[in-house]
Tab-separated table of C-alpha atoms in Angstrom:
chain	number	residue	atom	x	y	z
A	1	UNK	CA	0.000	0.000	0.000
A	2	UNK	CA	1.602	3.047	-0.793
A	3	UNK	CA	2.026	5.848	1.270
A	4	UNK	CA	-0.638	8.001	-0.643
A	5	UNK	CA	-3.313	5.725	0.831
A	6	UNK	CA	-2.128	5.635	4.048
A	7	UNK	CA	-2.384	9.514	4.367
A	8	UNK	CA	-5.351	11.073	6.217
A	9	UNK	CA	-8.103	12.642	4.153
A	10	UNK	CA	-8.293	15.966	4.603
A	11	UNK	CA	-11.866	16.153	5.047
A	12	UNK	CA	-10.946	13.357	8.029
A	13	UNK	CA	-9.694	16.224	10.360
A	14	UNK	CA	-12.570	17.390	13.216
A	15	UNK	CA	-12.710	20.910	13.476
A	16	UNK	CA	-12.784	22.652	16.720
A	17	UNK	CA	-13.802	26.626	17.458
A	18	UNK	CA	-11.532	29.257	15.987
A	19	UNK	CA	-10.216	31.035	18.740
A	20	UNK	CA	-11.494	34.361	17.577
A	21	UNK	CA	-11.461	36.687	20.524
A	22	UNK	CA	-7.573	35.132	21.451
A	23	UNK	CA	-6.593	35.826	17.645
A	24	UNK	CA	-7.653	39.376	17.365
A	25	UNK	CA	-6.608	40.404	21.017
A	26	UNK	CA	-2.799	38.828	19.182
A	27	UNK	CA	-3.568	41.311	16.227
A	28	UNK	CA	-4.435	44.598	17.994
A	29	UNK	CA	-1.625	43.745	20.355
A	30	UNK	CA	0.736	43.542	17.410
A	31	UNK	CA	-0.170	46.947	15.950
A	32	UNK	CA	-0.238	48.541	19.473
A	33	UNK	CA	2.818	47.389	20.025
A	34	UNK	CA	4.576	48.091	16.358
A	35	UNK	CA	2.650	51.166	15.988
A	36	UNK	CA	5.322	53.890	17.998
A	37	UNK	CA	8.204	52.013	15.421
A	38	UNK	CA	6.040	52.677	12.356
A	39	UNK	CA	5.176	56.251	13.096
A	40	UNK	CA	8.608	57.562	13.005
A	41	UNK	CA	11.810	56.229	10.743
A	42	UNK	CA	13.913	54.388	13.902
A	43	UNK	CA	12.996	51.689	10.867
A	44	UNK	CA	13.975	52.559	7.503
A	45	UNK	CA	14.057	50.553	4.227
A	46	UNK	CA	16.081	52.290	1.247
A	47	UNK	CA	13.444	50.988	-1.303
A	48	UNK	CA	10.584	53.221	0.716
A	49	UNK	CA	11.378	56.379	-1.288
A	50	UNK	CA	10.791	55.152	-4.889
A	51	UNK	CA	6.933	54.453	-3.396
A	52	UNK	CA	6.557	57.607	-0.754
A	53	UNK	CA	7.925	59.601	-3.508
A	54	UNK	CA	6.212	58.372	-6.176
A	55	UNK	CA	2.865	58.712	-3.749
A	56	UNK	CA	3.156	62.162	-3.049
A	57	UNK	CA	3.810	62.850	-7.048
A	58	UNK	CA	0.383	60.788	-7.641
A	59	UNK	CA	-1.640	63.021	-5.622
A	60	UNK	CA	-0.148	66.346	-6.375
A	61	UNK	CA	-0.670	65.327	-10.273
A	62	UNK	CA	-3.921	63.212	-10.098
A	63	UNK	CA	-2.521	60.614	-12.368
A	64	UNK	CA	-2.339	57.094	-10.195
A	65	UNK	CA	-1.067	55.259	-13.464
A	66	UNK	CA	2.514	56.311	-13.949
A	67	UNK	CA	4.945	55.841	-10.926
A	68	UNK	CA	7.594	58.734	-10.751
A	69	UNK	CA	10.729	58.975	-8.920
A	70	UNK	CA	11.646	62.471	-7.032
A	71	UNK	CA	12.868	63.687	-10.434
A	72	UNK	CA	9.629	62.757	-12.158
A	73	UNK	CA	10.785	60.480	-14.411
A	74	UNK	CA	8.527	57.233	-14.823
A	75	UNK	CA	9.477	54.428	-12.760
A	76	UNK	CA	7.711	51.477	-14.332
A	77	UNK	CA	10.081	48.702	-13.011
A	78	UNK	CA	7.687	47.280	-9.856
A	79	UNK	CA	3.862	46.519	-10.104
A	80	UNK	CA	1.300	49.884	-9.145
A	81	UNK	CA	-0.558	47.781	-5.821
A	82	UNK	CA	2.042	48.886	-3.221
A	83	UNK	CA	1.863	52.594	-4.596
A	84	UNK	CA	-1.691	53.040	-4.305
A	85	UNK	CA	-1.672	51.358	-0.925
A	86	UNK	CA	1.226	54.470	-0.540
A	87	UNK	CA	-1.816	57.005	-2.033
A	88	UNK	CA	-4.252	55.439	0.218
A	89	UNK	CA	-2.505	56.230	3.273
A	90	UNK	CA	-2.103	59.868	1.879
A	91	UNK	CA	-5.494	59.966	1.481
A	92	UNK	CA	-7.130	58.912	4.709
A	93	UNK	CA	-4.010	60.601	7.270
A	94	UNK	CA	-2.308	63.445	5.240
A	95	UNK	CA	0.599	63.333	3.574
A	96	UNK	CA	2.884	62.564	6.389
A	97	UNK	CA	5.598	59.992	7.015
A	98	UNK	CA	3.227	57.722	9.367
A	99	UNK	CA	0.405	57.919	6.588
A	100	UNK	CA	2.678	55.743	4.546
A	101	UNK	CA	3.370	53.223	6.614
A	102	UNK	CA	-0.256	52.827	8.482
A	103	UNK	CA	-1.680	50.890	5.554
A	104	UNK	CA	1.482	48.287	5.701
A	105	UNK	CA	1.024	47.675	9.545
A	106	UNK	CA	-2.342	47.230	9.282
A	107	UNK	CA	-1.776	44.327	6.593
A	108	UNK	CA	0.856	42.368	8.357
A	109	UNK	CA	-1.358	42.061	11.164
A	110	UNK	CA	-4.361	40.962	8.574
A	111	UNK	CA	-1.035	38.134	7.509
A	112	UNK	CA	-1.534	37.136	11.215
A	113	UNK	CA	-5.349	36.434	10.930
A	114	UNK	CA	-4.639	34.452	7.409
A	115	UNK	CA	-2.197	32.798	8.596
A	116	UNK	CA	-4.273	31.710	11.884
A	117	UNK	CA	-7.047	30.800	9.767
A	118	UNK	CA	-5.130	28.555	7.173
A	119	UNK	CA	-3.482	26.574	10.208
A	120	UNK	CA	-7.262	26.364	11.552
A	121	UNK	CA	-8.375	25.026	8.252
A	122	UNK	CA	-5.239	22.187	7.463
A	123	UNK	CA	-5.559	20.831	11.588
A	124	UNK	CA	-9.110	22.011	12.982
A	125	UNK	CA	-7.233	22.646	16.034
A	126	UNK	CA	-7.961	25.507	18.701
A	127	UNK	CA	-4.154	25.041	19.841
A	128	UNK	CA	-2.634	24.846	16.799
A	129	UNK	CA	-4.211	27.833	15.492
A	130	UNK	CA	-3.444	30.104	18.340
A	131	UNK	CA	0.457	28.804	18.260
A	132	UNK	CA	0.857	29.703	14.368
A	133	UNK	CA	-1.108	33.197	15.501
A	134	UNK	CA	2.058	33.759	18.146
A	135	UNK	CA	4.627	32.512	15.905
A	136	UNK	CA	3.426	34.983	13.006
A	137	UNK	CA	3.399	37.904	15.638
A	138	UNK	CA	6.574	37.809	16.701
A	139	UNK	CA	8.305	36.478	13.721
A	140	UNK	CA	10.758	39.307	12.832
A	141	UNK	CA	10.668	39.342	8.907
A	142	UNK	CA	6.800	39.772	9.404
A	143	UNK	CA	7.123	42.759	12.361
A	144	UNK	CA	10.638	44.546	9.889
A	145	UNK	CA	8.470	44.143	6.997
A	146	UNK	CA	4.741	45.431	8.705
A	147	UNK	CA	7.111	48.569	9.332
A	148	UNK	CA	8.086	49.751	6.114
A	149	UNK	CA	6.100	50.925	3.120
A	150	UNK	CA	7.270	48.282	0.466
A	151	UNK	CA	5.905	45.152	-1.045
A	152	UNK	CA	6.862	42.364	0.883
A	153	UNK	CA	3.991	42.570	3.214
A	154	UNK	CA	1.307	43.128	0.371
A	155	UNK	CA	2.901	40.267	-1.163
A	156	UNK	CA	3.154	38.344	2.365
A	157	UNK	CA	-1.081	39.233	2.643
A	158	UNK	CA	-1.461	38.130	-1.183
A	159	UNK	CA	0.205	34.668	-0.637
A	160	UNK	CA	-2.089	33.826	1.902
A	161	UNK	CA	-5.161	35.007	1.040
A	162	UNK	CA	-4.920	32.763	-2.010
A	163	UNK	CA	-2.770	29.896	0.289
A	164	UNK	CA	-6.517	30.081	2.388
A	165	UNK	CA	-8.695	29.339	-1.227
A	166	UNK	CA	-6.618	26.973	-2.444
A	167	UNK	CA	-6.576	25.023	1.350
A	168	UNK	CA	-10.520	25.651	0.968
A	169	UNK	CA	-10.719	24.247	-2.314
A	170	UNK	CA	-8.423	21.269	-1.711
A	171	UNK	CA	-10.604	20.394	1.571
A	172	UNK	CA	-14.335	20.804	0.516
A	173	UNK	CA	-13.908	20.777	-3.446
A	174	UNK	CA	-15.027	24.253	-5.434
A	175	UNK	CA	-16.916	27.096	-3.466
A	176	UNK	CA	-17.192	30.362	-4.997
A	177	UNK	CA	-15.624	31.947	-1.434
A	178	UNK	CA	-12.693	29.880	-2.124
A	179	UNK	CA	-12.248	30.471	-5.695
A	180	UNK	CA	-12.501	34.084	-4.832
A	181	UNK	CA	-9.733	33.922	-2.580
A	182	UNK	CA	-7.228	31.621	-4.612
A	183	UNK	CA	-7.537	33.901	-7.781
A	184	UNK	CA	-7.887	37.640	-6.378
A	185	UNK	CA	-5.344	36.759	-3.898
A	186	UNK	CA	-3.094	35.405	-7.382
A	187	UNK	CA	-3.839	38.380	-9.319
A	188	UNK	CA	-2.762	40.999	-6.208
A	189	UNK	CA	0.318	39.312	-5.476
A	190	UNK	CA	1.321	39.468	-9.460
A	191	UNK	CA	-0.165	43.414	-9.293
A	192	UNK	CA	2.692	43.427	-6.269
A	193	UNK	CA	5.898	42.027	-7.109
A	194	UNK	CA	5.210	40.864	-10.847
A	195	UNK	CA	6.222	37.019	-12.025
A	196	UNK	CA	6.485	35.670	-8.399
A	197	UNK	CA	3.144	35.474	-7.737
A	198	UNK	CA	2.730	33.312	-10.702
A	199	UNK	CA	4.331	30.599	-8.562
A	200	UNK	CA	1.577	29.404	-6.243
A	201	UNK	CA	-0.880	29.910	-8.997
A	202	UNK	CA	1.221	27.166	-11.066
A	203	UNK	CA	1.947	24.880	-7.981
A	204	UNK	CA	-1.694	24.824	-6.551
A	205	UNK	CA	-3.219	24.266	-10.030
A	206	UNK	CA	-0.903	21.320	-10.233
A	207	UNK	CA	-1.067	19.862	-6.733
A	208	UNK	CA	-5.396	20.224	-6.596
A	209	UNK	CA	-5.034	18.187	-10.448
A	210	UNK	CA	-2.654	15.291	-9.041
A	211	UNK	CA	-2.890	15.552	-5.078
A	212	UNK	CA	-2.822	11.883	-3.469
A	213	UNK	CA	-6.414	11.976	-2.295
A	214	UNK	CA	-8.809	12.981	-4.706
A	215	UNK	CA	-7.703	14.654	-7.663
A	216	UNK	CA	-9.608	17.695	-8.531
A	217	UNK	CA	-11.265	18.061	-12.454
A	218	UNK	CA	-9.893	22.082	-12.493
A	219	UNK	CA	-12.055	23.033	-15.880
A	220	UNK	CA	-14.940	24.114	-14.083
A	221	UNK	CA	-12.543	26.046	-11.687
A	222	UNK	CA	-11.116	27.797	-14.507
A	223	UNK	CA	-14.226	28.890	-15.924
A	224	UNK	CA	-15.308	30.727	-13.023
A	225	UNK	CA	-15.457	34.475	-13.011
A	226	UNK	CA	-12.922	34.596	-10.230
A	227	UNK	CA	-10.160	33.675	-12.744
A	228	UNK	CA	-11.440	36.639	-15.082
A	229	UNK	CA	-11.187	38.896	-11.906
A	230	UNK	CA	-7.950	37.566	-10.667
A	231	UNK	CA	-6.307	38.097	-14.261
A	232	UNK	CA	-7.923	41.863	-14.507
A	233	UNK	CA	-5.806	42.571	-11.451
A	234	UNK	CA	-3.014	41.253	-12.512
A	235	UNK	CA	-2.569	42.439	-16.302
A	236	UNK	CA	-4.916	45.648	-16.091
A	237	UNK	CA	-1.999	47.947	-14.855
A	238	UNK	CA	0.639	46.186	-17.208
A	239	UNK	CA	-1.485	46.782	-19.646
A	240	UNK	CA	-2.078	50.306	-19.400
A	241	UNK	CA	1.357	51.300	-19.001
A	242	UNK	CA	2.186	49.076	-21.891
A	243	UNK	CA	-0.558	51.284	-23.978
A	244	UNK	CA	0.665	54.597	-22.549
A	245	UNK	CA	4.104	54.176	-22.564
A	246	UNK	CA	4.765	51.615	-25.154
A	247	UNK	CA	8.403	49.802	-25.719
A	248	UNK	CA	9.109	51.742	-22.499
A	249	UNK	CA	6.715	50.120	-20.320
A	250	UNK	CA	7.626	46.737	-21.916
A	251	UNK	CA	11.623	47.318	-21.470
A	252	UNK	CA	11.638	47.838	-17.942
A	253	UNK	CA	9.094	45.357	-17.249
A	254	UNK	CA	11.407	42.547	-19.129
A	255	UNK	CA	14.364	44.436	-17.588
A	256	UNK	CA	13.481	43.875	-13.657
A	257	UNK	CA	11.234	40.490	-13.593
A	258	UNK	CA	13.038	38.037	-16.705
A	259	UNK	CA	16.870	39.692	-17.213
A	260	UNK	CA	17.835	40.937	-13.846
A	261	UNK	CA	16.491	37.458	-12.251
A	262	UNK	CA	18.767	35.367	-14.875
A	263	UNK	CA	21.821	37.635	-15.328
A	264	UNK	CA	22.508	37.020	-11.397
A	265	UNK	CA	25.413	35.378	-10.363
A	266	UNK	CA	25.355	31.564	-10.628
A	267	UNK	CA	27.305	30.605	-7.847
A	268	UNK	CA	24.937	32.917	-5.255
A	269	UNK	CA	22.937	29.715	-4.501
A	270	UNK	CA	26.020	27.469	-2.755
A	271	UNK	CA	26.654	30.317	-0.443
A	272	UNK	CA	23.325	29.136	0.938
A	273	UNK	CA	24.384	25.536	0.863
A	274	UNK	CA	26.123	25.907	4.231
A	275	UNK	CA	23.399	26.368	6.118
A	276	UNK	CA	21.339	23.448	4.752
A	277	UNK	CA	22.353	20.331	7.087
A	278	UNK	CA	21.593	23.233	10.075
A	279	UNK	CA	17.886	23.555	8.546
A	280	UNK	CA	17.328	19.823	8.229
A	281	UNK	CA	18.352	19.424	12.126
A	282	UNK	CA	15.397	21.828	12.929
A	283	UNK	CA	13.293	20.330	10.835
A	284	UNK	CA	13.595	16.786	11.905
């Protein structure tokens, strides 16, 4: 018997109550707690001027399609999402420093919620869910990146919002709630960092068609109208800059997501190598 039928069924595992009240009583004590750090620059990621910058220029100028650096020169090289989450913050608290960043802080403690939710969906355990809830909150890439207004948080938030429809989907077979979540949370994390997102799209697609319990017919997935909403949000802007600044657009798109990811050096992968038999340690 192989070890494919020897695995539990998802659909075997007995869910208990979500600890709600513990899990956001974790959240509001992470932004209380992050908040004072966020407010002022005691934090500061080189990368935030290209989208405070660029945020500012938006809504002096009114036009939220075209990214500019302090110069004014277009700066189509990153995805628009993390910008207007940049504009939003303008928009609600003034153009300020800490109007920036609230938006960001806000979303890496919504990554704590996902995150508690996904664990509460794989083991149905109270426990369980309110460990991975602690574990997120004081996980320092999670708190350095909920401080700083740049992508890796909207891309964090992205991840699992579509990690939670494909879970869904792989559980109790196709809900539109699910489907919702696995494509719009796709097509925002490709509107964030570009091809990256296009990752768990590929490997969750895959995995639902050939997992060991029951494999999943994906047509009528694909056919939903969450797929034509989840690929609006992630080619609309591309699109638009292509159309309104043509080879330019297209250049520094191809520039930053295909070259500058192959032209790296090859040997930067073994200087991780070291640190491999370490991992497997924790792991086992």
């Amino acid at each position: 018997m192989s070890s494919a039928d020897n695995a539990p069924s998802p659909q075997s595992v007995t869910s208990q109550r979500f600890p709600t009240r513990e899990v956001c009583g974790l959240i509001i004590f992470f932004w209380l707690a992050l908040l004072p750090f966020s407010v002022n620059y005691l934090f500061f990621h080189p990368d935030e001027r290209h989208y405070t910058d660029a945020g500012i220029i938006m809504c002096k100028t009114h036009d939220y399609l075209t990214p500019r650096d302090a110069d004014g020169s277009p700066r189509l090289i990153k995805p628009i999402l993390t910008y207007w989450i940049v504009v939003a913050g303008y928009q609600l608290f003034g153009i300020t420093s800490a109007a920036a960043r609230i938006p960001f802080l806000l979303l890496g403690g919504s990554c704590i919620g996902l995150g508690s939710l996904i664990s509460h969906r794989i083991f149905g355990e109270r426990r369980t869910t309110l460990i991975t809830a602690a574990i997120l909150a004081v996980n320092p890439l999670i708190c350095m990146a909920s401080l700083t207004a740049i992508p890796d948080i909207v891309q964090c938030f992205s991840l699992l919002l579509s990690a939670y429809g494909w879970i869904g989907l792989l559980r109790k077979g196709f809900s539109n709630v699910d489907a919702a979540c696995a494509f719009v949370g796709a097509g925002l994390a490709i509107a964030t960092k570009g091809t990256p997102g296009l990752l768990l799209l590929a490997y969750s697609l895959l995995f639902l068609w050939k997992n060991p319990w029951k494999r999943l017919d994906c047509r009528p997935l694909l056919t939903t109208k969450w797929v034509a909403l989840g690929i609006g949000l992630a080619l609309g802007w591309y699109l638009l800059a292509i159309a309104t600044h043509g080879h330019f657009a297209l250049q520094e798109f191809i520039g930053d997501q295909v070259h500058s990811r192959l032209t790296r050096k090859w040997w930067s992968p073994l200087i991780q190598l070291p640190a491999t038999p370490i991992l497997f340690v924790f792991l086992i």
